[in-house]
CSV table of C-alpha atoms in Angstrom, one decimal:
chain,number,residue,atom,x,y,z
A,1,MET,CA,-39.3,-66.1,83.3
A,2,MET,CA,-40.8,-63.2,85.3
A,3,PHE,CA,-41.8,-59.9,83.9
A,4,GLU,CA,-42.2,-56.7,85.7
A,5,GLN,CA,-44.0,-53.6,84.5
A,6,GLY,CA,-41.9,-51.8,81.9
A,7,ASP,CA,-39.5,-54.7,81.3
A,8,THR,CA,-38.4,-55.4,77.7
A,9,VAL,CA,-36.7,-58.6,76.6
A,10,ALA,CA,-33.4,-58.6,74.7
A,11,ALA,CA,-31.5,-61.4,73.1
A,12,THR,CA,-31.1,-64.6,75.0
A,13,ASP,CA,-27.7,-64.1,76.5
A,14,SER,CA,-27.4,-67.6,78.0
A,15,LEU,CA,-27.5,-69.4,74.6
A,16,SER,CA,-24.6,-69.7,72.1
A,17,PRO,CA,-24.6,-66.9,69.4
A,18,SER,CA,-23.9,-69.7,66.9
A,19,LEU,CA,-27.4,-71.1,67.4
A,20,PRO,CA,-30.1,-70.0,64.9
A,21,LEU,CA,-32.2,-66.9,65.9
A,22,VAL,CA,-35.9,-66.5,66.1
A,23,VAL,CA,-37.2,-63.0,66.5
A,24,GLY,CA,-40.4,-62.1,68.3
A,25,ILE,CA,-42.3,-59.0,67.5
A,26,GLY,CA,-45.3,-57.9,69.5
A,27,GLY,CA,-46.8,-56.0,72.4
A,28,THR,CA,-48.5,-52.7,73.3
A,29,ILE,CA,-47.3,-49.4,74.5
A,30,GLY,CA,-47.6,-48.8,78.3
A,31,GLY,CA,-46.0,-51.8,80.0
A,32,VAL,CA,-45.9,-55.5,79.6
A,33,SER,CA,-49.2,-56.7,78.1
A,34,SER,CA,-51.1,-60.0,77.6
A,35,THR,CA,-49.8,-59.9,74.0
A,36,GLU,CA,-46.2,-59.8,75.2
A,37,ARG,CA,-46.7,-62.5,77.8
A,38,ALA,CA,-48.2,-64.7,75.2
A,39,LEU,CA,-45.3,-64.1,72.8
A,40,ARG,CA,-42.8,-64.8,75.5
A,41,ILE,CA,-44.4,-68.2,76.2
A,42,ALA,CA,-44.1,-69.1,72.5
A,43,LEU,CA,-40.5,-67.9,72.4
A,44,ASP,CA,-39.7,-70.0,75.5
A,45,SER,CA,-41.0,-73.0,73.6
A,46,VAL,CA,-38.7,-72.1,70.7
A,47,GLU,CA,-35.7,-71.9,73.1
A,48,ARG,CA,-36.5,-75.4,74.4
A,49,HIS,CA,-35.9,-76.6,70.9
A,50,GLY,CA,-32.4,-75.1,70.8
A,51,TYR,CA,-32.8,-71.7,69.3
A,52,ARG,CA,-31.8,-68.3,70.4
A,53,THR,CA,-34.6,-65.7,70.7
A,54,GLN,CA,-34.8,-61.9,70.6
A,55,MET,CA,-38.0,-60.1,71.5
A,56,PHE,CA,-39.1,-56.7,70.4
A,57,GLY,CA,-41.9,-55.8,72.8
A,58,GLY,CA,-44.1,-52.7,73.1
A,59,ALA,CA,-41.4,-50.5,74.7
A,60,ASP,CA,-39.0,-51.5,71.9
A,61,MET,CA,-41.5,-50.8,69.2
A,62,ALA,CA,-42.5,-47.5,70.8
A,63,ARG,CA,-39.0,-46.2,70.1
A,64,LEU,CA,-39.4,-46.8,66.4
A,65,PRO,CA,-40.4,-43.5,64.7
A,66,LEU,CA,-43.3,-43.7,62.2
A,67,TYR,CA,-41.9,-45.3,59.1
A,68,ASP,CA,-40.8,-42.8,56.5
A,69,PRO,CA,-39.9,-44.5,53.2
A,70,LYS,CA,-38.0,-41.3,52.1
A,71,ALA,CA,-35.8,-41.0,55.1
A,72,THR,CA,-32.1,-41.0,54.3
A,73,GLU,CA,-31.0,-42.1,57.7
A,74,ARG,CA,-32.4,-44.6,60.3
A,75,THR,CA,-32.2,-44.4,64.0
A,76,GLU,CA,-30.2,-46.8,66.0
A,77,ASP,CA,-33.4,-48.6,67.1
A,78,GLU,CA,-34.5,-48.9,63.6
A,79,ARG,CA,-31.2,-50.4,62.4
A,80,ALA,CA,-31.2,-52.8,65.3
A,81,PHE,CA,-34.6,-54.1,64.5
A,82,VAL,CA,-33.9,-54.6,60.8
A,83,ALA,CA,-30.6,-56.3,61.6
A,84,ALA,CA,-32.2,-58.7,64.0
A,85,VAL,CA,-34.8,-59.7,61.4
A,86,ARG,CA,-32.1,-60.1,58.7
A,87,ALA,CA,-30.2,-62.4,61.0
A,88,ALA,CA,-33.3,-64.5,61.9
A,89,SER,CA,-34.2,-67.9,60.7
A,90,ALA,CA,-37.9,-67.4,61.8
A,91,VAL,CA,-40.2,-64.8,63.2
A,92,ILE,CA,-43.2,-64.9,65.6
A,93,ILE,CA,-45.6,-61.9,65.4
A,94,ALA,CA,-48.1,-61.2,68.1
A,95,SER,CA,-50.6,-58.4,68.0
A,96,PRO,CA,-53.6,-57.2,70.0
A,97,GLY,CA,-56.8,-56.9,68.0
A,98,TYR,CA,-57.5,-53.2,67.6
A,99,HIS,CA,-60.8,-52.3,65.8
A,100,GLY,CA,-60.7,-55.7,64.0
A,101,SER,CA,-57.1,-55.6,62.9
A,102,ILE,CA,-53.5,-55.4,64.1
A,103,SER,CA,-52.3,-52.5,66.3
A,104,GLY,CA,-50.5,-49.5,64.8
A,105,VAL,CA,-47.3,-50.1,66.7
A,106,VAL,CA,-47.0,-53.6,65.3
A,107,LYS,CA,-47.8,-52.5,61.8
A,108,ASN,CA,-45.3,-49.7,62.0
A,109,ALA,CA,-42.5,-52.2,62.9
A,110,LEU,CA,-43.5,-54.4,60.0
A,111,ASP,CA,-43.5,-51.4,57.6
A,112,LEU,CA,-39.9,-50.9,58.6
A,113,LEU,CA,-39.0,-54.2,56.9
A,114,GLU,CA,-39.3,-52.3,53.6
A,115,GLU,CA,-35.6,-51.6,54.3
A,116,THR,CA,-35.0,-55.2,53.3
A,117,ALA,CA,-36.8,-55.0,50.0
A,118,ARG,CA,-33.6,-54.9,47.9
A,119,ASP,CA,-31.7,-57.5,49.9
A,120,PRO,CA,-30.3,-59.8,47.3
A,121,GLU,CA,-30.5,-63.0,49.3
A,122,ARG,CA,-33.7,-62.6,51.2
A,123,PRO,CA,-36.0,-59.6,50.8
A,124,TYR,CA,-38.7,-59.0,53.4
A,125,LEU,CA,-39.5,-62.3,55.1
A,126,ALA,CA,-39.0,-64.4,52.0
A,127,ASP,CA,-39.3,-68.2,52.7
A,128,MET,CA,-39.2,-67.7,56.5
A,129,PRO,CA,-41.6,-69.5,58.8
A,130,VAL,CA,-43.7,-67.0,60.7
A,131,GLY,CA,-45.7,-67.9,63.8
A,132,LEU,CA,-48.8,-65.8,64.5
A,133,ILE,CA,-50.6,-64.8,67.8
A,134,ALA,CA,-53.6,-62.6,68.2
A,135,THR,CA,-55.0,-61.4,71.5
A,136,ALA,CA,-58.3,-59.5,71.9
A,137,TYR,CA,-61.1,-58.9,74.4
A,138,GLY,CA,-63.5,-61.1,72.6
A,139,TRP,CA,-63.5,-63.8,69.9
A,140,GLN,CA,-64.4,-61.7,66.8
A,141,ALA,CA,-61.4,-59.6,66.9
A,142,THR,CA,-59.0,-62.5,67.3
A,143,GLY,CA,-60.1,-64.0,64.0
A,144,SER,CA,-59.9,-60.9,62.0
A,145,THR,CA,-56.5,-60.0,63.5
A,146,ILE,CA,-55.1,-63.4,62.6
A,147,ALA,CA,-56.5,-63.0,59.1
A,148,ALA,CA,-54.8,-59.6,58.8
A,149,LEU,CA,-51.5,-61.0,60.0
A,150,ARG,CA,-51.6,-63.8,57.5
A,151,SER,CA,-52.3,-61.3,54.7
A,152,ILE,CA,-49.3,-59.2,55.8
A,153,VAL,CA,-47.0,-62.1,56.1
A,154,HIS,CA,-48.0,-63.3,52.6
A,155,ALA,CA,-47.3,-59.8,51.2
A,156,LEU,CA,-43.9,-60.0,52.9
A,157,ARG,CA,-43.3,-63.4,51.2
A,158,GLY,CA,-43.2,-65.3,54.4
A,159,TRP,CA,-44.8,-68.6,55.3
A,160,PRO,CA,-47.3,-68.5,58.1
A,161,THR,CA,-47.1,-71.7,60.2
A,162,PRO,CA,-50.2,-73.9,59.9
A,163,PHE,CA,-51.3,-73.1,63.5
A,164,ALA,CA,-52.0,-69.6,64.8
A,165,ALA,CA,-53.0,-68.9,68.4
A,166,ALA,CA,-56.1,-66.8,68.9
A,167,ILE,CA,-56.5,-65.8,72.5
A,168,ASN,CA,-59.6,-64.2,74.1
A,169,THR,CA,-58.3,-62.2,77.0
A,170,GLN,CA,-61.8,-61.8,78.4
A,171,VAL,CA,-61.6,-65.4,79.5
A,172,THR,CA,-57.8,-66.1,79.7
A,173,LYS,CA,-55.5,-64.2,82.0
A,174,PHE,CA,-51.7,-64.3,82.0
A,175,ASP,CA,-49.4,-63.9,85.0
A,176,ALA,CA,-45.9,-62.5,85.6
A,177,GLU,CA,-44.4,-65.9,86.0
A,178,GLY,CA,-45.1,-67.0,82.4
A,179,GLY,CA,-48.3,-68.8,83.0
A,180,ALA,CA,-51.9,-68.5,81.9
A,181,SER,CA,-55.3,-69.4,83.5
A,182,ASP,CA,-56.2,-71.8,80.7
A,183,PRO,CA,-53.8,-74.7,80.1
A,184,ALA,CA,-55.2,-75.1,76.6
A,185,VAL,CA,-53.9,-71.6,75.7
A,186,LEU,CA,-50.5,-72.4,77.1
A,187,GLU,CA,-50.4,-75.5,74.8
A,188,GLN,CA,-51.5,-73.4,71.8
A,189,LEU,CA,-48.7,-70.9,72.3
A,190,ARG,CA,-46.2,-73.7,72.8
A,191,LEU,CA,-47.4,-75.2,69.6
A,192,VAL,CA,-46.7,-72.0,67.7
A,193,GLY,CA,-43.2,-72.1,69.1
A,194,ARG,CA,-42.8,-75.8,68.2
A,195,GLN,CA,-44.0,-75.3,64.6
A,196,VAL,CA,-41.6,-72.3,64.1
A,197,ALA,CA,-38.7,-74.4,65.5
A,198,ARG,CA,-39.6,-77.3,63.2
A,199,PHE,CA,-39.6,-75.2,60.0
A,200,ALA,CA,-36.8,-72.7,60.9
A,201,PRO,CA,-34.1,-75.0,59.6
A,202,LEU,CA,-35.5,-74.6,56.1
A,203,SER,CA,-34.8,-70.8,56.2
A,204,GLU,CA,-31.4,-69.2,55.9
A,205,PRO,CA,-30.6,-65.8,57.4
A,206,ALA,CA,-30.0,-63.0,54.9
A,207,ASN,CA,-26.5,-62.2,56.3
């Protein structure tokens, strides 16, 4: 699948809507990033195992206002994001490492899941498998970003998959055709997708 600058990825139209859904969350503002390309590779792996995917990239998350827990109304983009997560059987979260932790735009999207706190069947990410990907220009930030993501997923009652992909973009480059300069990185991202697909049947959507 080819990406062009400014593209965002919506639901997989070619797959049956009756198939289970896996939602991808990740990226940066300002065009398609290494983080989004990495996330797309993992989601492609999920699709090969028979799941639909829906990706919320940087451009999608940029349209989400700063989360206000006291707001009485939500925007159409906020409602669409929450509805997708509610309908999902699994999630993959990808974040760049910013100052040793996850980016603000990814954190803001995850904060919006507070809207699900009182869902009777599945609050937050309860009992959902969650794949994790961190990208950073150097190894130190990849480790601390993965640790931050694991902590957040635990707080949201989700189950991080056993393997998480930590990618040093100083040495690994992604291309617009869905490839990467390091075959081992491609396999790591595909493994994230495989593990999410393996555990997704254990999770039931909230609606």
